[in-house]
Amino acid sequence: MQAVQFSEHGDTDVLEYGEFADPDPDDDEVLVDVKAAALNHLDVWTRRGLPGIDLEMPHIPGSDAAGVVESVGDDVSRFEPGDRVAVSAGVSCGHCEFCRDGDPTLCVNFHIIGEHVRGVHAEQAAVPADNLVPVPDGVDWEVAGSTSLVFQTAWRMLMTRAEVKPGETVLVLGASGGVGHAALQIAKYAGAEVYATASSEVKLEYARELGADEVINYENEDFADEIRDLTGRRGVDVVVDHVGAATWQNSLASLAKGGRVVTCGATTGPNPETDINRIFWNQLNVLGSTMGTPGEVDDVLELVWEGHLEPRVRDTLPMSEASRAHEMLENREGFGKVVVVPDSEL
Ligand SMILES: [Zn+2]
C-alpha cells in the first residue's frame, strides 16, 4: 500500500508518500480502507519528535481517518466488511485501576494511534475494533475523517471537566484551530455566551459564523484587557486554552472569581510563568483534559453526524502533499481542519 511515512524526525521534508508493507490485522483488529484522514497538531509534534516517545521507524503519522471495513479479525463481532467507520485514536489497557473505575482516558498505559504507534495516514490501516465508531450513510468522508480527535477533546474539556452551564461565559482561544473551532461550537451548544480569539479578521468572521458572540483579534489587542472591558471587569467563567506558554498568564487574568481554565495542550510551550497569588485569591480552578471516553465520543459524534456540530475543512490535499499539509498547521494558515486523501481515491 501507499502511506505517508518518515524514517527520522525533523522538518516537513522528512515526510514521504510511498510504498509500505500492507497492514496485517490482529484478531481484535479491523482492516480499514481509508477514504479520508485529517491532521492534528499532534502530527506535527510526532514528526518533530517527542521526548520519551521512541517510535518504530519508519513511522506512519495520523490519528484521524474514516473509511470502509475491508476485513475483520477473528475476535471482532461489532463490524463486518462494508461498514463505514471512523477512527477514535485513544487506546487504553482495559484493566488498570483507572480503566476498571470507568475512565479509560486516565489509563496508566494510555496512548494514541499515530503518536505512540503507527497511524492512519495511509491507503489502509489495521485498527483495534475498540477504536472504531460507526459512520452513518450520508456523512461525507471528509467530515467523518476529520471529526473524532478534536471534537472528543473539546467535548470532554467543556462538558466533563469544566461542566459548562447555560448562561455562563466561555473564552475560546485560537478559535481557528481544530480544537478551538470545535470548542467554540460545543460551548455555544451548551448554552454559553462565547468569546473567541483569532489572529485575523477573516478567521474572526468564521468564528462568528460558528456562533461566537464576541471576537477578539489577539494580534492587535491584549485579550485579557479586552475580556475585562467586554465583561464589565468581571472576567469569564471558563477559558479554553490549548495554546500554552504564550497565553497562560492572560488566560488566568481573563477568569472571573472562581473561574475555570481548562487545557488540553501547549503548542507554544509547556512552562509559562504562573501567578499563584491570582490562583488562590481568585480561587481559580486549573483543569487538565486529554481525549475522551468512548461514551463521550459517542455523544459528540452523534451531534456531528446529525449536523448540530460540524468540522470546517480548510483544505483537502492528496496524501502525496503531506508536507504541505503539515506546513499549513505549523503556519496556522486558514480555519478548521486540513484533510488528506489517499492519491488513489482522488
Ligand atoms: Zn488502563
Tab-separated table of C-alpha atoms and ligand atoms in Angstrom:
chain	number	residue	atom	x	y	z
A	1	MET	CA	0.000	0.000	0.000
A	2	GLN	CA	0.916	3.681	-0.177
A	3	ALA	CA	1.450	5.504	3.124
A	4	VAL	CA	2.677	8.820	4.469
A	5	GLN	CA	5.821	7.979	6.430
A	6	PHE	CA	9.070	9.272	7.903
A	7	SER	CA	12.263	7.450	8.866
A	8	GLU	CA	13.729	10.208	11.032
A	9	HIS	CA	12.335	13.154	12.988
A	10	GLY	CA	12.640	16.629	11.515
A	11	ASP	CA	11.061	19.329	9.382
A	12	THR	CA	8.323	18.694	6.813
A	13	ASP	CA	10.898	17.422	4.288
A	14	VAL	CA	11.262	14.125	6.207
A	15	LEU	CA	7.735	13.180	5.084
A	16	GLU	CA	7.314	10.864	2.116
A	17	TYR	CA	4.352	9.190	0.457
A	18	GLY	CA	5.318	5.787	-0.859
A	19	GLU	CA	5.213	2.013	-0.662
A	20	PHE	CA	4.750	0.449	2.794
A	21	ALA	CA	4.069	-3.186	3.779
A	22	ASP	CA	0.323	-3.946	3.839
A	23	PRO	CA	-1.017	-3.996	7.417
A	24	ASP	CA	-1.623	-7.437	8.934
A	25	PRO	CA	-4.548	-7.132	11.370
A	26	ASP	CA	-4.556	-8.985	14.718
A	27	ASP	CA	-7.599	-10.956	15.908
A	28	ASP	CA	-9.027	-7.883	17.676
A	29	GLU	CA	-8.365	-5.541	14.753
A	30	VAL	CA	-10.194	-4.342	11.667
A	31	LEU	CA	-8.606	-3.605	8.299
A	32	VAL	CA	-9.905	-0.229	7.109
A	33	ASP	CA	-9.741	1.035	3.542
A	34	VAL	CA	-9.084	4.742	4.233
A	35	LYS	CA	-11.230	7.246	2.301
A	36	ALA	CA	-10.223	10.463	4.106
A	37	ALA	CA	-7.988	11.424	7.004
A	38	ALA	CA	-7.128	14.637	8.821
A	39	LEU	CA	-4.198	16.307	10.508
A	40	ASN	CA	-3.903	17.373	14.128
A	41	HIS	CA	-1.174	19.399	15.815
A	42	LEU	CA	-0.133	16.122	17.373
A	43	ASP	CA	1.093	15.019	13.915
A	44	VAL	CA	3.497	17.964	13.848
A	45	TRP	CA	4.845	17.126	17.328
A	46	THR	CA	5.194	13.453	16.447
A	47	ARG	CA	7.089	14.295	13.259
A	48	ARG	CA	9.455	16.621	15.133
A	49	GLY	CA	9.952	14.013	17.879
A	50	LEU	CA	8.575	13.988	21.428
A	51	PRO	CA	10.744	13.364	24.492
A	52	GLY	CA	10.181	9.901	25.953
A	53	ILE	CA	8.496	8.508	22.836
A	54	ASP	CA	10.682	6.116	20.871
A	55	LEU	CA	8.947	5.269	17.588
A	56	GLU	CA	9.412	2.191	15.449
A	57	MET	CA	10.714	3.600	12.134
A	58	PRO	CA	9.548	4.207	9.536
A	59	HIS	CA	6.560	5.752	11.286
A	60	ILE	CA	3.161	6.370	9.689
A	61	PRO	CA	1.619	9.511	11.255
A	62	GLY	CA	-2.064	10.302	11.644
A	63	SER	CA	-4.720	9.887	14.366
A	64	ASP	CA	-7.862	10.715	12.372
A	65	ALA	CA	-9.294	8.765	9.434
A	66	ALA	CA	-12.508	7.269	8.132
A	67	GLY	CA	-13.182	4.555	5.595
A	68	VAL	CA	-14.748	1.217	4.753
A	69	VAL	CA	-14.147	-2.050	6.617
A	70	GLU	CA	-12.258	-4.439	4.347
A	71	SER	CA	-11.941	-7.395	6.732
A	72	VAL	CA	-12.215	-8.138	10.445
A	73	GLY	CA	-10.118	-10.238	12.848
A	74	ASP	CA	-11.497	-13.492	14.338
A	75	ASP	CA	-12.451	-11.840	17.648
A	76	VAL	CA	-14.297	-8.880	16.129
A	77	SER	CA	-18.107	-9.011	16.205
A	78	ARG	CA	-19.084	-5.303	16.114
A	79	PHE	CA	-18.138	-4.741	12.467
A	80	GLU	CA	-18.291	-6.538	9.145
A	81	PRO	CA	-16.856	-5.861	5.676
A	82	GLY	CA	-18.518	-2.890	4.000
A	83	ASP	CA	-19.271	-0.976	7.224
A	84	ARG	CA	-18.427	2.745	7.266
A	85	VAL	CA	-16.199	3.611	10.236
A	86	ALA	CA	-14.119	6.408	11.770
A	87	VAL	CA	-11.059	6.071	13.994
A	88	SER	CA	-11.107	7.223	17.622
A	89	ALA	CA	-7.426	7.300	18.466
A	90	GLY	CA	-7.184	6.877	22.258
A	91	VAL	CA	-6.004	3.386	23.299
A	92	SER	CA	-6.415	2.129	26.878
A	93	CYS	CA	-5.494	-1.168	28.546
A	94	GLY	CA	-8.934	-2.014	29.968
A	95	HIS	CA	-7.641	-3.486	33.239
A	96	CYS	CA	-5.667	-0.867	35.232
A	97	GLU	CA	-7.331	0.774	38.275
A	98	PHE	CA	-8.486	3.788	36.217
A	99	CYS	CA	-9.882	1.726	33.328
A	100	ARG	CA	-11.680	-0.509	35.856
A	101	ASP	CA	-13.041	2.618	37.526
A	102	GLY	CA	-14.633	3.639	34.224
A	103	ASP	CA	-12.327	6.337	32.877
A	104	PRO	CA	-10.060	4.946	30.152
A	105	THR	CA	-8.634	8.421	29.389
A	106	LEU	CA	-6.809	8.114	32.762
A	107	CYS	CA	-5.369	4.689	31.818
A	108	VAL	CA	-1.799	4.262	33.081
A	109	ASN	CA	-0.922	2.874	29.640
A	110	PHE	CA	-2.960	5.415	27.678
A	111	HIS	CA	-1.598	6.042	24.218
A	112	ILE	CA	-2.719	7.493	20.922
A	113	ILE	CA	-2.791	5.920	17.475
A	114	GLY	CA	-0.403	7.928	15.292
A	115	GLU	CA	1.531	9.362	18.257
A	116	HIS	CA	2.885	6.275	20.055
A	117	VAL	CA	2.088	3.613	17.458
A	118	ARG	CA	1.746	3.686	13.658
A	119	GLY	CA	-1.104	5.871	12.459
A	120	VAL	CA	-3.670	6.045	9.722
A	121	HIS	CA	-2.439	8.453	7.021
A	122	ALA	CA	-2.265	5.602	4.518
A	123	GLU	CA	-4.394	3.741	1.987
A	124	GLN	CA	-5.125	1.094	4.625
A	125	ALA	CA	-4.893	0.805	8.405
A	126	ALA	CA	-5.261	-2.046	10.901
A	127	VAL	CA	-7.159	-0.539	13.833
A	128	PRO	CA	-8.365	-2.194	17.078
A	129	ALA	CA	-12.149	-2.649	16.825
A	130	ASP	CA	-12.478	-0.746	20.140
A	131	ASN	CA	-11.015	2.288	18.340
A	132	LEU	CA	-13.643	2.431	15.616
A	133	VAL	CA	-17.040	4.101	15.612
A	134	PRO	CA	-19.771	3.556	13.008
A	135	VAL	CA	-20.373	6.356	10.488
A	136	PRO	CA	-23.954	6.679	9.177
A	137	ASP	CA	-24.650	6.711	5.434
A	138	GLY	CA	-24.850	10.255	4.147
A	139	VAL	CA	-21.990	11.652	6.247
A	140	ASP	CA	-19.211	12.908	3.941
A	141	TRP	CA	-15.865	11.140	4.216
A	142	GLU	CA	-14.170	14.489	4.836
A	143	VAL	CA	-16.431	15.116	7.827
A	144	ALA	CA	-16.144	11.530	9.104
A	145	GLY	CA	-12.358	11.610	8.806
A	146	SER	CA	-11.746	14.978	10.462
A	147	THR	CA	-14.082	14.990	13.468
A	148	SER	CA	-13.040	12.478	16.074
A	149	LEU	CA	-9.918	13.789	17.805
A	150	VAL	CA	-10.723	17.474	18.142
A	151	PHE	CA	-14.427	17.100	18.892
A	152	GLN	CA	-13.933	14.443	21.591
A	153	THR	CA	-11.142	16.576	23.093
A	154	ALA	CA	-13.214	19.756	23.147
A	155	TRP	CA	-16.326	17.904	24.381
A	156	ARG	CA	-14.542	16.439	27.404
A	157	MET	CA	-12.882	19.790	28.165
A	158	LEU	CA	-16.143	21.714	28.258
A	159	MET	CA	-18.815	19.221	29.266
A	160	THR	CA	-16.984	16.826	31.607
A	161	ARG	CA	-14.079	18.821	33.011
A	162	ALA	CA	-15.303	22.444	33.025
A	163	GLU	CA	-19.002	21.437	33.303
A	164	VAL	CA	-20.181	24.480	31.353
A	165	LYS	CA	-23.727	25.575	32.204
A	166	PRO	CA	-26.229	27.565	30.122
A	167	GLY	CA	-25.727	31.296	30.592
A	168	GLU	CA	-22.072	31.039	31.603
A	169	THR	CA	-19.360	32.906	29.712
A	170	VAL	CA	-16.639	30.959	27.886
A	171	LEU	CA	-13.492	32.305	26.213
A	172	VAL	CA	-12.090	30.050	23.465
A	173	LEU	CA	-8.506	30.832	22.488
A	174	GLY	CA	-7.250	30.111	18.980
A	175	ALA	CA	-10.729	29.538	17.572
A	176	SER	CA	-9.377	28.859	14.073
A	177	GLY	CA	-7.571	25.652	15.063
A	178	GLY	CA	-9.129	22.197	15.211
A	179	VAL	CA	-9.796	22.082	18.967
A	180	GLY	CA	-10.663	25.797	19.038
A	181	HIS	CA	-13.331	25.635	16.364
A	182	ALA	CA	-14.840	22.527	17.986
A	183	ALA	CA	-14.795	24.131	21.469
A	184	LEU	CA	-16.487	27.250	20.160
A	185	GLN	CA	-19.382	25.236	18.725
A	186	ILE	CA	-19.723	22.999	21.795
A	187	ALA	CA	-19.731	25.970	24.212
A	188	LYS	CA	-22.474	27.536	22.121
A	189	TYR	CA	-24.382	24.242	22.021
A	190	ALA	CA	-24.146	24.110	25.846
A	191	GLY	CA	-25.894	27.478	26.028
A	192	ALA	CA	-22.894	29.608	26.953
A	193	GLU	CA	-22.084	33.114	25.797
A	194	VAL	CA	-18.901	32.645	23.770
A	195	TYR	CA	-15.875	34.896	23.287
A	196	ALA	CA	-13.327	33.771	20.715
A	197	THR	CA	-9.821	34.886	19.774
A	198	ALA	CA	-8.038	34.505	16.433
A	199	SER	CA	-5.223	36.229	14.555
A	200	SER	CA	-7.007	37.761	11.554
A	201	GLU	CA	-10.286	39.363	10.576
A	202	VAL	CA	-11.051	36.518	8.149
A	203	LYS	CA	-10.660	33.916	10.908
A	204	LEU	CA	-12.773	36.026	13.269
A	205	GLU	CA	-15.533	36.141	10.663
A	206	TYR	CA	-15.530	32.313	10.553
A	207	ALA	CA	-15.670	32.283	14.357
A	208	ARG	CA	-18.750	34.495	14.246
A	209	GLU	CA	-20.334	32.185	11.659
A	210	LEU	CA	-19.874	29.272	14.045
A	211	GLY	CA	-21.605	31.164	16.843
A	212	ALA	CA	-19.074	33.370	18.672
A	213	ASP	CA	-20.895	36.274	20.361
A	214	GLU	CA	-17.755	38.437	20.655
A	215	VAL	CA	-14.460	38.077	18.805
A	216	ILE	CA	-11.017	39.427	19.696
A	217	ASN	CA	-8.054	39.802	17.341
A	218	TYR	CA	-5.162	38.797	19.598
A	219	GLU	CA	-2.616	40.238	17.165
A	220	ASN	CA	-3.963	43.761	17.762
A	221	GLU	CA	-5.290	43.603	21.299
A	222	ASP	CA	-4.359	42.197	24.699
A	223	PHE	CA	-7.156	39.659	25.060
A	224	ALA	CA	-7.252	39.827	28.874
A	225	ASP	CA	-7.761	43.623	28.742
A	226	GLU	CA	-10.419	43.148	26.107
A	227	ILE	CA	-12.240	40.491	28.187
A	228	ARG	CA	-12.249	42.817	31.208
A	229	ASP	CA	-13.768	45.569	29.053
A	230	LEU	CA	-16.353	43.255	27.481
A	231	THR	CA	-17.449	41.743	30.818
A	232	GLY	CA	-17.555	44.921	32.927
A	233	ARG	CA	-14.286	43.880	34.643
A	234	ARG	CA	-15.840	40.609	35.852
A	235	GLY	CA	-13.995	38.115	33.610
A	236	VAL	CA	-15.335	34.882	32.125
A	237	ASP	CA	-16.383	31.670	33.865
A	238	VAL	CA	-14.313	29.348	31.660
A	239	VAL	CA	-11.222	29.730	29.452
A	240	VAL	CA	-10.368	27.008	26.903
A	241	ASP	CA	-6.587	27.150	26.408
A	242	HIS	CA	-4.729	24.810	24.044
A	243	VAL	CA	-2.053	27.416	23.263
A	244	GLY	CA	0.139	27.203	26.378
A	245	ALA	CA	3.035	29.468	27.309
A	246	ALA	CA	2.045	32.351	25.010
A	247	THR	CA	-1.434	32.749	26.532
A	248	TRP	CA	-1.363	31.204	30.029
A	249	GLN	CA	-0.961	34.357	32.140
A	250	ASN	CA	-3.633	36.152	30.150
A	251	SER	CA	-5.923	33.113	30.434
A	252	LEU	CA	-5.745	33.292	34.243
A	253	ALA	CA	-6.183	37.086	34.100
A	254	SER	CA	-9.338	36.647	31.971
A	255	LEU	CA	-11.132	34.500	34.571
A	256	ALA	CA	-13.863	35.672	36.915
A	257	LYS	CA	-13.513	34.784	40.604
A	258	GLY	CA	-13.954	31.035	40.991
A	259	GLY	CA	-13.403	30.578	37.231
A	260	ARG	CA	-12.011	27.505	35.463
A	261	VAL	CA	-9.237	27.285	32.903
A	262	VAL	CA	-9.145	24.008	31.016
A	263	THR	CA	-6.121	22.948	28.969
A	264	CYS	CA	-5.546	20.089	26.540
A	265	GLY	CA	-2.217	21.157	25.082
A	266	ALA	CA	0.564	23.695	24.855
A	267	THR	CA	1.508	24.307	21.237
A	268	THR	CA	3.622	27.363	22.210
A	269	GLY	CA	5.417	25.600	25.065
A	270	PRO	CA	4.638	23.943	28.420
A	271	ASN	CA	6.397	26.138	31.017
A	272	PRO	CA	4.819	29.597	31.374
A	273	GLU	CA	5.148	31.743	34.493
A	274	THR	CA	2.106	31.363	36.731
A	275	ASP	CA	0.824	33.974	39.182
A	276	ILE	CA	-0.075	31.751	42.155
A	277	ASN	CA	-1.461	34.759	44.047
A	278	ARG	CA	-4.077	35.104	41.367
A	279	ILE	CA	-4.970	31.410	41.591
A	280	PHE	CA	-5.586	31.351	45.363
A	281	TRP	CA	-7.011	34.842	45.819
A	282	ASN	CA	-9.480	34.419	42.958
A	283	GLN	CA	-9.990	30.728	43.833
A	284	LEU	CA	-9.355	29.606	40.262
A	285	ASN	CA	-9.559	26.023	39.051
A	286	VAL	CA	-6.896	24.677	36.690
A	287	LEU	CA	-8.229	21.652	34.812
A	288	GLY	CA	-6.336	19.283	32.530
A	289	SER	CA	-8.038	17.177	29.877
A	290	THR	CA	-6.972	14.544	27.356
A	291	MET	CA	-9.050	12.949	24.580
A	292	GLY	CA	-12.440	11.439	25.569
A	293	THR	CA	-14.062	8.240	26.853
A	294	PRO	CA	-15.977	6.010	24.411
A	295	GLY	CA	-19.215	7.406	25.878
A	296	GLU	CA	-18.077	10.996	25.318
A	297	VAL	CA	-17.009	10.098	21.772
A	298	ASP	CA	-20.466	8.614	21.076
A	299	ASP	CA	-22.223	11.687	22.499
A	300	VAL	CA	-20.305	14.275	20.488
A	301	LEU	CA	-20.071	12.321	17.226
A	302	GLU	CA	-23.834	11.817	17.216
A	303	LEU	CA	-24.221	15.627	17.317
A	304	VAL	CA	-21.811	15.918	14.390
A	305	TRP	CA	-23.453	13.163	12.340
A	306	GLU	CA	-26.824	14.894	12.939
A	307	GLY	CA	-25.406	18.240	11.798
A	308	HIS	CA	-25.633	20.154	15.119
A	309	LEU	CA	-21.824	20.494	15.181
A	310	GLU	CA	-19.550	20.472	12.141
A	311	PRO	CA	-15.856	20.273	11.412
A	312	ARG	CA	-14.859	23.029	8.978
A	313	VAL	CA	-12.482	21.791	6.299
A	314	ARG	CA	-9.877	24.412	5.392
A	315	ASP	CA	-8.388	22.346	2.585
A	316	THR	CA	-8.251	18.816	1.190
A	317	LEU	CA	-4.929	17.589	-0.201
A	318	PRO	CA	-3.680	14.313	-1.662
A	319	MET	CA	-1.541	12.346	0.815
A	320	SER	CA	1.434	12.857	-1.541
A	321	GLU	CA	1.271	16.520	-0.412
A	322	ALA	CA	1.501	15.648	3.284
A	323	SER	CA	4.469	18.038	3.710
A	324	ARG	CA	2.331	20.922	2.536
A	325	ALA	CA	-0.492	19.794	4.843
A	326	HIS	CA	1.864	19.813	7.841
A	327	GLU	CA	3.114	23.247	6.818
A	328	MET	CA	-0.456	24.620	6.859
A	329	LEU	CA	-0.810	23.586	10.501
A	330	GLU	CA	2.598	24.878	11.527
A	331	ASN	CA	1.974	28.254	9.870
A	332	ARG	CA	-1.579	28.456	11.302
A	333	GLU	CA	-2.936	29.043	7.792
A	334	GLY	CA	-6.699	29.034	7.409
A	335	PHE	CA	-9.572	27.899	9.613
A	336	GLY	CA	-10.552	24.396	10.702
A	337	LYS	CA	-9.272	21.004	9.601
A	338	VAL	CA	-6.725	20.012	6.966
A	339	VAL	CA	-7.897	16.816	5.262
A	340	VAL	CA	-5.644	14.375	3.391
A	341	VAL	CA	-6.930	11.725	0.982
A	342	PRO	CA	-5.038	8.742	-0.492
A	343	ASP	CA	-3.979	9.748	-4.019
A	344	SER	CA	-5.705	6.614	-5.360
A	345	GLU	CA	-9.040	7.929	-4.010
A	346	LEU	CA	-8.845	11.215	-5.924
B	1	ZN	ZN	-5.864	1.121	31.765
